[in-house]
XYZ file of C-alpha atoms in Angstrom:
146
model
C 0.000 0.000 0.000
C 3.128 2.238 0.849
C 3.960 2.502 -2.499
C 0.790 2.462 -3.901
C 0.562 5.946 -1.821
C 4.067 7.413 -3.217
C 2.863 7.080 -6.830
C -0.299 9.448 -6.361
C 0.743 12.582 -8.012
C 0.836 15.317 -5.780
C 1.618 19.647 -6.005
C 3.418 21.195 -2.972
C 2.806 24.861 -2.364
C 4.611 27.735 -0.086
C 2.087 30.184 1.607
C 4.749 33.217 2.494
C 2.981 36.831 3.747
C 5.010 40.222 4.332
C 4.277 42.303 7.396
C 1.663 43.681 5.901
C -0.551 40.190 5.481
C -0.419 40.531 1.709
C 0.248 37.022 0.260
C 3.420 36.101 -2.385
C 1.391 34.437 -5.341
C 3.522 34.000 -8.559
C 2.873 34.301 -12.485
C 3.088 30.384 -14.245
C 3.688 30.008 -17.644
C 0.608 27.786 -18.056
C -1.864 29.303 -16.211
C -4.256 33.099 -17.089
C -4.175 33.134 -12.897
C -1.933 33.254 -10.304
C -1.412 30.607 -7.722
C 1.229 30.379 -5.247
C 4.888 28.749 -5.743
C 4.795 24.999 -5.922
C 4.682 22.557 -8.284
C 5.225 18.720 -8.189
C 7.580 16.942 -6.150
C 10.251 14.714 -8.008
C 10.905 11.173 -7.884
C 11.563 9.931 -4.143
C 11.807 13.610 -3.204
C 10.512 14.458 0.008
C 7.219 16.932 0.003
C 8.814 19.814 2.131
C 12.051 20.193 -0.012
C 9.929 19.943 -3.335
C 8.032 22.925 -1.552
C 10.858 24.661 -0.771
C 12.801 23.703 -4.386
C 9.534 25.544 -6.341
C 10.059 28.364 -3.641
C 13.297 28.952 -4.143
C 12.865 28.580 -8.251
C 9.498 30.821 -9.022
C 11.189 33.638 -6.262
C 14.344 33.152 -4.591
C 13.811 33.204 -1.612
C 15.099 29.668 0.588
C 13.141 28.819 3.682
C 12.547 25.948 5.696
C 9.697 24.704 5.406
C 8.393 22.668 8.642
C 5.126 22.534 8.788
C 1.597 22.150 6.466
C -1.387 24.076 6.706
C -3.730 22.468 4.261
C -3.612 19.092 2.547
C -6.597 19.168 0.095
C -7.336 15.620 -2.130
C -9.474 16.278 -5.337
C -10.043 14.064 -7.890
C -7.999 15.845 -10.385
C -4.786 15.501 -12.129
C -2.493 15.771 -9.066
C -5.614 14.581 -6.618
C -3.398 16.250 -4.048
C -2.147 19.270 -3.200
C -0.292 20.424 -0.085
C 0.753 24.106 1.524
C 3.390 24.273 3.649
C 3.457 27.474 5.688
C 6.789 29.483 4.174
C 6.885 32.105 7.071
C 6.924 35.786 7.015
C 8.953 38.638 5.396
C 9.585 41.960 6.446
C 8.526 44.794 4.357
C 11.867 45.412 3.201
C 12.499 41.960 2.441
C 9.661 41.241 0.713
C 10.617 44.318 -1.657
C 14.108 43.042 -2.529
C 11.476 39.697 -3.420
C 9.468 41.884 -5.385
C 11.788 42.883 -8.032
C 11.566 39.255 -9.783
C 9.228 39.928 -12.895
C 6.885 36.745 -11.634
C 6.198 37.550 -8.242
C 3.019 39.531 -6.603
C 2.348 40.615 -2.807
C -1.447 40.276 -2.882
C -4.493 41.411 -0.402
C -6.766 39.140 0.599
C -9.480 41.168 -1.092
C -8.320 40.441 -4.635
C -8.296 36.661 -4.438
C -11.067 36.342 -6.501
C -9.738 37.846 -9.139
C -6.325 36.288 -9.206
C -6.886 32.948 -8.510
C -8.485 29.976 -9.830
C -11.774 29.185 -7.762
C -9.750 25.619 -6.188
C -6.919 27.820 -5.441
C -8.997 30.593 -3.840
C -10.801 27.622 -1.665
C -7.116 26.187 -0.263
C -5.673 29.843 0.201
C -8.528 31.136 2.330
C -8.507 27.568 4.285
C -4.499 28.005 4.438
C -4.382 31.786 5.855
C -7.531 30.472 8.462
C -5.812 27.574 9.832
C -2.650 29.879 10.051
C -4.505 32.599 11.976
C -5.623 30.000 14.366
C -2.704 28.222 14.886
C -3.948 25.142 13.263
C -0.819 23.770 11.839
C 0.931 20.143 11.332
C 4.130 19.481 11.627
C 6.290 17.947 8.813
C 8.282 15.277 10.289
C 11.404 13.026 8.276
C 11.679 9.848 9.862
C 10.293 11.481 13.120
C 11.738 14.519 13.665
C 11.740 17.732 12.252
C 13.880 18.812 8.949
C 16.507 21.039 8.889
């Protein structure tokens, strides 16, 4: 069953907000919206660092990336998609963050229309379970990674 459970495709997502509470969402080649940075994980790679590889691809920015905030199945292409919380940026480094052609601070109050209607769903669920302290922690063979 394990590996019945490793080949389900899945897309790993970064929720990162500046001091302000606007939200990073990025520009993807094959989408008309934007979404935040993820994307699938690789072969045997482990969820967090496939997070944290998209991250540190769509924006530059390199965080560690320890615990999830939503894990949401559909029955879709990649029936699952996960968001890791990415932390939060000062003002002034979320500006040197903002000078990458891709990347967006966004207010809550233009999520709807930005983002798809799925991604919408898992960001408001994402930035309410973050508010509330409702997170999980991401554990590698039981303990936290670096």
């Amino acid at each position: 069953m394990l590996n019945s459970l490793r080949a389900v495709p899945s897309r790993h997502q970064s929720l990162v907000l500046n001091d302000a509470g606007q939200v990073l969402l990025v520009e993807t080649p094959n989408r008309t919206t934007l979404t935040l940075p993820g994307g699938a994980a690789g072969r045997g790679e482990p969820p967090h660092l496939a997070a944290r590889r998209h991250l540190e691809s769509a924006t530059g920015l390199v965080r560690a990336l320890r615990c999830l905030l939503v894990a949401d199945y559909t029955a879709a292409r990649r029936p699952f998609t996960f968001i890791h919380w990415g932390g939060r940026l000062t003002l002034d480094d979320a500006a040197a963050v903002q000078h990458r052609r891709a990347v967006h601070w966004v207010d809550e109050s233009a999520f709807p229309d930005v983002l798809a209607p799925d991604d919408h769903r898992r960001l408001a669920h994402a930035l309410a379970f973050y508010t509330f302290g409702s997170i999980l922690p991401v554990l590698v063979d039981g303990a936290p990674p670096e």
